[in-house]
Amino acid sequence: MLRNFLLAALSLVLVACGEPAATTAPAAATSAAGLEGRVQLDGSSTVFPISEAVAEEFGAVAPRVRVTVGISGTGGGFKKFIHEEIDISSSSRPIKSSEMEDAAAAGVEFIELPVAYDGISVVVNLENDWVDYLTVAELNQIWQPDSTVTTWSDVRTEWPAEPIQLYGPGTDSGTFDYFTGVINGKEQASRGDFTASEDDNVLVQGIAGDKYSLGYFGFAYYHENQDKLRAAAVLGPNGVVAPTVETINNGTYAPLSRPVFIYLNKASLARPEVAAFVDFYIRSAAKLAEEVGYIALPDVVYERVLQRIAKAETGTAYHASPGKVSTLIVN
Amino acid sequence: MAANDLTKRPALGQRSASLRRRHLLAALFKACCVGLTAAAVAVLGLLIYQVAADGLPWLDMQFLTNFPSRFAEKAGVKSALFGTLWIVTLTALISLPVGVLAAIYLEDYAPPSRLTRVIEINIANLAGVPSIVYGILGLAIFVRFMGLERSVLAGALTMSLLILPVIIISAKEAIRAVPASIRLAAFAVGATHWQVVRAHVLPAALPGILTGVILALSRAIGETAPLIMIGALTYVAFVPAGPMDEFTALPIQIFNWVSRPQQEFHELAAAGIIVLLVVLLSMNALAVLIRYQGTRK
């Protein structure tokens, strides 16, 4: 639902101001091999594998450009971005309004570029044979801050009267922000009595070893561990849908699919090595994102994104308040 | 007590019974010690076995000469290994002179005043401060205030702060262990204070000082938290060419691979741990060698 809103809003916004795209892309692609300089990225650990893959491939095209990628978390990345310590900030959620205000105060203009989808997967133990699907309302009932759910039978009476063991990402994670925003209606609003870890592999281990467990984390961690745990389908606006590469890509896995982004400092775009890198990033994002466990955006979105770069369109098409899409902030 | 009453010795049977009990107690204690030591060694052995089983198949020249990659087969630790060597070398160059001079001052020159005592107590306390705190300090002073950004130099300075207390304390111990007769003899033949320190105290204390320094540096090699705090990078596909270049380090690379979803990267992390262990053990071997050389003279 949210995802569709986001996508629709993005497309609208891009169509509205994108008309016949004046392409500057060929200029950037001409002689990458001769480029020199540095491109600095930092931010979300979720987006890191994609950026790493792009940096690796870009190294083959433009060997004299030094691309570095750091992991400071989404919030930490934006701080560095606003201090202009880096060219590109990677983010597992849309920029927050407070961050936009800080950027405006510092005179930093940014270009927002969605690069891939992640589908937050709700997972249970392999021996769990009762959960067929969960509704958004049930997820909310389980995870809301003042939840009274302590056993599986509290969720649906026909389920076992066994204590439900909950696992989830730590509160600094963008996945936590997005999940709580969509399911509980307010970012960071969640019950606190669950096993939290910043390391998703710890969550995988925990859920795989506990028959009565339930947890959530990024699709890549579920995809790699399908032999150890099972994803519960989610009843959303498109019916009961399980997270797969197809359902996330075509938008039917809702509302737990989310886009991940890179944010580019408009001033950095003037440097040819940065322009070439960003162009390369968007053109190879679909293929490389899937190689590292994420899901490509629809092709049409990548085309629109390239137009945004070509026109150096600043501002965000998303607003971080969940379930709603604010107006695009034009300049 | 009855034991003091020599005229009333216990009967032979009684005596051997208490003796047996005491021997039994001693044997029990020994078994306890052996058992606990064995448990500790077994845990260590299991850990090393686990790491070796996972990591050894991935360990080859390519692993040392390649940069990180999204393909586990092509990924290597070149930038991380060189970053770590850069950090350790620079940290040694910074912390060795500062630490040793501070120790000499505190042991040989500082008047026994309240101020000196306060300084010494503070150094001892600093040795127990969690490493992440040094990271925050490094971020504020070196990265932001001095504008060193995320350079090798900023990392090395932060690491130097972290290990200086340990170096100073161990150097002080080594200097204190120099026999007073050596000092007094030198003073007796008319040597100045500076001559005594340079020609007699320092050479005699050197093996001890260097052992302390190398053990402190070994700690610096394994530290991740302060480096992450000062914003050391994760993906770097070049080797630092100077102290102002960006860098990554082995613990950061290992940390990153462990948190990946794919099993192959977890095994790569194990291979990275083996490389880190080899660097660490080589440094400890160096410490033993220096000590051996020093005591032979």
Coordinates of N, CA and C in Angstrom, one line a residue, chain B residues 139-261:
Chain B
L139 N 37.5 10.9 17.0 CA 36.5 11.6 16.0 C 36.5 13.1 16.3
A140 N 36.4 13.5 17.5 CA 36.2 14.9 17.8 C 37.5 15.6 17.6
I141 N 38.7 15.1 18.0 CA 39.9 15.8 18.0 C 40.6 15.7 16.6
F142 N 40.9 14.4 16.2 CA 41.7 14.2 15.0 C 40.9 14.4 13.7
V143 N 39.7 13.8 13.7 CA 38.9 13.8 12.4 C 38.3 15.1 12.2
R144 N 37.6 15.7 13.2 CA 36.9 16.9 13.0 C 37.8 18.1 13.3
F145 N 38.3 18.2 14.5 CA 39.0 19.5 14.9 C 40.3 19.7 14.1
M146 N 41.1 18.6 14.0 CA 42.4 18.8 13.3 C 42.2 18.6 11.8
G147 N 41.0 18.2 11.4 CA 40.7 18.1 9.9 C 41.5 17.0 9.2
L148 N 41.8 15.9 10.0 CA 42.6 14.8 9.3 C 41.7 13.9 8.5
E149 N 40.4 14.1 8.6 CA 39.4 13.3 7.9 C 39.6 11.8 8.3
R150 N 39.3 10.9 7.3 CA 39.3 9.5 7.7 C 40.7 8.9 7.3
S151 N 41.8 9.6 7.6 CA 43.0 9.1 7.1 C 43.7 8.1 8.0
V152 N 44.7 7.4 7.5 CA 45.5 6.5 8.3 C 46.0 7.2 9.5
L153 N 46.5 8.4 9.3 CA 47.1 9.2 10.4 C 46.0 9.4 11.6
A154 N 44.8 9.7 11.2 CA 43.8 9.9 12.2 C 43.6 8.6 13.0
G155 N 43.5 7.5 12.2 CA 43.4 6.2 12.9 C 44.5 5.8 13.8
A156 N 45.8 6.1 13.3 CA 46.9 5.8 14.1 C 47.0 6.6 15.3
L157 N 46.7 7.9 15.2 CA 46.7 8.7 16.4 C 45.7 8.2 17.5
T158 N 44.5 7.9 17.0 CA 43.5 7.3 17.9 C 44.0 6.1 18.6
M159 N 44.5 5.2 17.8 CA 45.1 3.9 18.4 C 46.2 4.2 19.3
S160 N 47.0 5.2 19.1 CA 48.1 5.6 20.0 C 47.6 6.0 21.3
L161 N 46.5 6.8 21.3 CA 45.9 7.2 22.6 C 45.4 6.0 23.3
L162 N 44.8 5.0 22.6 CA 44.3 3.8 23.2 C 45.4 3.0 23.9
I163 N 46.5 2.9 23.3 CA 47.5 2.0 23.9 C 48.6 2.7 24.7
L164 N 48.6 4.0 24.7 CA 49.7 4.7 25.4 C 49.7 4.4 26.9
P165 N 48.5 4.3 27.6 CA 48.5 4.0 29.0 C 49.2 2.6 29.3
V166 N 48.9 1.7 28.4 CA 49.5 0.3 28.6 C 51.0 0.4 28.4
I167 N 51.4 1.1 27.4 CA 52.9 1.3 27.1 C 53.6 1.9 28.3
I168 N 53.0 3.0 28.8 CA 53.6 3.8 29.8 C 53.8 2.9 31.1
I169 N 52.7 2.2 31.4 CA 52.7 1.4 32.6 C 53.8 0.3 32.5
S170 N 53.8 -0.4 31.3 CA 54.8 -1.5 31.2 C 56.2 -1.0 31.1
A171 N 56.4 0.2 30.5 CA 57.7 0.7 30.4 C 58.2 1.2 31.8
K172 N 57.3 1.7 32.6 CA 57.6 2.1 34.0 C 58.1 0.9 34.8
E173 N 57.3 -0.2 34.6 CA 57.7 -1.5 35.3 C 59.1 -1.9 34.9
A174 N 59.4 -1.8 33.6 CA 60.7 -2.3 33.1 C 61.8 -1.4 33.7
I175 N 61.5 -0.1 33.7 CA 62.6 0.8 34.2 C 62.8 0.6 35.7
R176 N 61.7 0.4 36.4 CA 61.8 0.2 37.8 C 62.6 -1.1 38.2
A177 N 62.5 -2.1 37.2 CA 63.2 -3.3 37.5 C 64.7 -3.3 37.3
V178 N 65.2 -2.1 36.7 CA 66.6 -2.0 36.6 C 67.3 -1.9 38.0
P179 N 68.2 -2.8 38.3 CA 68.8 -2.8 39.7 C 69.4 -1.4 40.0
A180 N 69.1 -1.0 41.3 CA 69.6 0.3 41.7 C 71.1 0.4 41.7
S181 N 71.8 -0.8 41.8 CA 73.2 -0.8 41.8 C 73.8 -0.2 40.5
I182 N 73.1 -0.5 39.4 CA 73.6 0.0 38.1 C 73.6 1.5 38.1
R183 N 72.4 2.1 38.5 CA 72.3 3.6 38.6 C 73.4 4.1 39.5
L184 N 73.4 3.6 40.7 CA 74.4 4.1 41.7 C 75.8 4.1 41.2
A185 N 76.2 3.0 40.6 CA 77.5 2.8 40.1 C 77.8 3.9 39.1
A186 N 76.9 4.1 38.1 CA 77.1 5.1 37.1 C 77.2 6.5 37.7
F187 N 76.3 6.8 38.7 CA 76.4 8.1 39.4 C 77.7 8.3 40.1
A188 N 78.2 7.2 40.7 CA 79.4 7.2 41.5 C 80.6 7.5 40.7
V189 N 80.7 7.1 39.4 CA 81.8 7.5 38.6 C 81.6 8.8 37.9
G190 N 80.6 9.5 38.2 CA 80.4 10.9 37.8 C 79.6 11.1 36.6
A191 N 78.8 10.1 36.2 CA 77.9 10.3 35.0 C 76.8 11.3 35.4
T192 N 76.3 12.0 34.4 CA 75.2 12.9 34.6 C 73.9 12.1 34.6
H193 N 72.8 12.7 35.0 CA 71.5 12.0 35.1 C 71.2 11.5 33.7
W194 N 71.3 12.4 32.7 CA 71.0 12.0 31.3 C 71.9 10.8 30.8
Q195 N 73.2 10.8 31.2 CA 74.1 9.7 30.8 C 73.7 8.4 31.4
V196 N 73.2 8.5 32.7 CA 72.8 7.3 33.4 C 71.6 6.7 32.7
V197 N 70.6 7.6 32.4 CA 69.4 7.1 31.7 C 69.7 6.5 30.4
R198 N 70.5 7.2 29.6 CA 70.7 6.9 28.2 C 71.6 5.6 28.1
A199 N 72.7 5.6 28.8 CA 73.6 4.5 28.6 C 73.4 3.3 29.5
H200 N 72.7 3.4 30.6 CA 72.5 2.3 31.5 C 71.1 1.9 31.7
V201 N 70.2 2.8 32.2 CA 68.9 2.4 32.5 C 68.1 1.9 31.3
L202 N 68.1 2.8 30.2 CA 67.3 2.5 29.0 C 67.8 1.1 28.4
P203 N 69.1 0.9 28.1 CA 69.4 -0.4 27.5 C 69.0 -1.6 28.4
A204 N 69.2 -1.4 29.7 CA 68.8 -2.5 30.6 C 67.3 -2.8 30.6
A205 N 66.5 -1.7 30.4 CA 65.1 -1.9 30.5 C 64.5 -2.2 29.1
L206 N 65.3 -2.0 28.0 CA 64.7 -2.1 26.7 C 63.9 -3.4 26.4
P207 N 64.5 -4.6 26.7 CA 63.7 -5.8 26.4 C 62.3 -5.7 27.0
G208 N 62.2 -5.3 28.2 CA 60.9 -5.2 28.9 C 60.0 -4.2 28.3
I209 N 60.6 -3.0 27.9 CA 59.8 -2.0 27.3 C 59.2 -2.5 25.9
L210 N 60.1 -3.1 25.1 CA 59.7 -3.5 23.8 C 58.6 -4.6 23.9
T211 N 58.8 -5.5 24.8 CA 57.7 -6.5 25.0 C 56.4 -5.9 25.3
G212 N 56.4 -4.9 26.2 CA 55.2 -4.2 26.5 C 54.6 -3.5 25.3
V213 N 55.5 -2.8 24.5 CA 55.0 -2.1 23.3 C 54.4 -3.0 22.3
I214 N 55.0 -4.2 22.1 CA 54.5 -5.1 21.1 C 53.2 -5.7 21.5
L215 N 53.1 -6.0 22.8 CA 51.8 -6.6 23.3 C 50.7 -5.5 23.2
A216 N 51.0 -4.3 23.4 CA 50.1 -3.2 23.3 C 49.6 -3.0 21.8
L217 N 50.6 -3.1 20.9 CA 50.3 -3.0 19.5 C 49.4 -4.2 19.0
S218 N 49.7 -5.3 19.6 CA 48.8 -6.5 19.3 C 47.4 -6.2 19.6
R219 N 47.2 -5.5 20.7 CA 45.8 -5.1 21.1 C 45.3 -4.2 20.0
A220 N 46.1 -3.2 19.6 CA 45.6 -2.3 18.6 C 45.2 -2.9 17.3
I221 N 45.9 -4.0 17.0 CA 45.5 -4.7 15.7 C 44.1 -5.2 15.7
G222 N 43.7 -5.7 16.9 CA 42.4 -6.4 16.9 C 41.2 -5.5 17.2
E223 N 41.5 -4.2 17.5 CA 40.5 -3.3 17.8 C 39.6 -2.8 16.6
T224 N 38.3 -2.9 16.7 CA 37.5 -2.4 15.6 C 36.7 -1.2 16.0
A225 N 36.2 -1.2 17.2 CA 35.3 -0.1 17.6 C 35.8 1.3 17.4
P226 N 37.0 1.6 17.9 CA 37.5 3.0 17.7 C 37.6 3.4 16.2
L227 N 38.0 2.4 15.4 CA 38.2 2.7 13.9 C 36.8 2.9 13.3
I228 N 35.8 2.1 13.7 CA 34.5 2.4 13.1 C 34.0 3.7 13.6
M229 N 34.3 4.1 14.8 CA 33.8 5.3 15.4 C 34.4 6.5 14.6
I230 N 35.7 6.4 14.2 CA 36.3 7.6 13.5 C 35.9 7.5 12.0
G231 N 35.1 6.5 11.6 CA 34.6 6.5 10.3 C 35.5 5.8 9.3
A232 N 36.3 4.9 9.7 CA 37.1 4.1 8.8 C 36.2 3.4 7.8
L233 N 36.7 3.3 6.6 CA 35.8 2.8 5.5 C 35.7 1.3 5.5
T234 N 34.8 0.8 4.7 CA 34.6 -0.6 4.6 C 35.0 -1.1 3.2
Y235 N 34.6 -0.4 2.2 CA 35.1 -0.8 0.9 C 36.1 0.1 0.4
V236 N 37.3 -0.4 0.2 CA 38.5 0.4 -0.3 C 39.2 -0.5 -1.3
A237 N 39.3 0.0 -2.5 CA 40.0 -0.9 -3.5 C 41.3 -0.3 -3.9
F238 N 42.0 0.3 -3.0 CA 43.4 0.7 -3.2 C 44.2 0.6 -1.9
V239 N 45.5 0.5 -2.1 CA 46.4 0.4 -0.9 C 46.8 1.9 -0.5
P240 N 46.7 2.2 0.8 CA 47.1 3.6 1.1 C 48.5 3.9 0.7
A241 N 48.7 5.0 0.1 CA 50.1 5.4 -0.4 C 50.8 6.3 0.6
G242 N 50.0 6.9 1.5 CA 50.6 7.9 2.4 C 49.7 8.0 3.6
P243 N 50.2 8.7 4.7 CA 49.4 8.8 5.9 C 48.1 9.5 5.8
M244 N 47.9 10.3 4.7 CA 46.7 11.0 4.6 C 45.6 10.3 3.8
D245 N 45.9 9.1 3.3 CA 45.0 8.3 2.5 C 43.9 7.6 3.3
E246 N 42.8 7.3 2.7 CA 41.7 6.6 3.4 C 42.2 5.1 3.5
F247 N 41.5 4.4 4.4 CA 42.0 3.0 4.6 C 40.8 2.2 5.2
T248 N 41.0 0.9 5.2 CA 40.2 0.0 5.9 C 41.1 -0.9 6.7
A249 N 40.6 -1.8 7.6 CA 41.5 -2.6 8.4 C 40.9 -4.0 8.5
L250 N 41.7 -5.0 8.8 CA 41.3 -6.4 8.9 C 40.0 -6.6 9.8
P251 N 40.0 -6.1 11.0 CA 38.8 -6.3 11.8 C 37.5 -5.8 11.2
I252 N 37.6 -4.6 10.5 CA 36.4 -4.1 9.9 C 36.0 -5.0 8.7
Q253 N 36.9 -5.4 7.9 CA 36.6 -6.3 6.8 C 35.9 -7.6 7.3
I254 N 36.5 -8.1 8.4 CA 35.9 -9.4 9.0 C 34.5 -9.1 9.5
F255 N 34.4 -8.0 10.2 CA 33.1 -7.7 10.7 C 32.0 -7.5 9.6
N256 N 32.4 -6.9 8.5 CA 31.5 -6.8 7.4 C 31.1 -8.1 6.8
W257 N 32.1 -9.0 6.6 CA 31.8 -10.3 6.0 C 30.9 -11.1 6.9
V258 N 31.1 -11.1 8.2 CA 30.3 -11.9 9.2 C 28.9 -11.4 9.1
S259 N 28.6 -10.1 8.8 CA 27.2 -9.7 8.9 C 26.5 -9.9 7.5
R260 N 27.2 -10.5 6.5 CA 26.5 -10.7 5.2 C 25.6 -11.9 5.4
P261 N 24.6 -12.0 4.5 CA 23.7 -13.1 4.6 C 24.3 -14.4 4.0

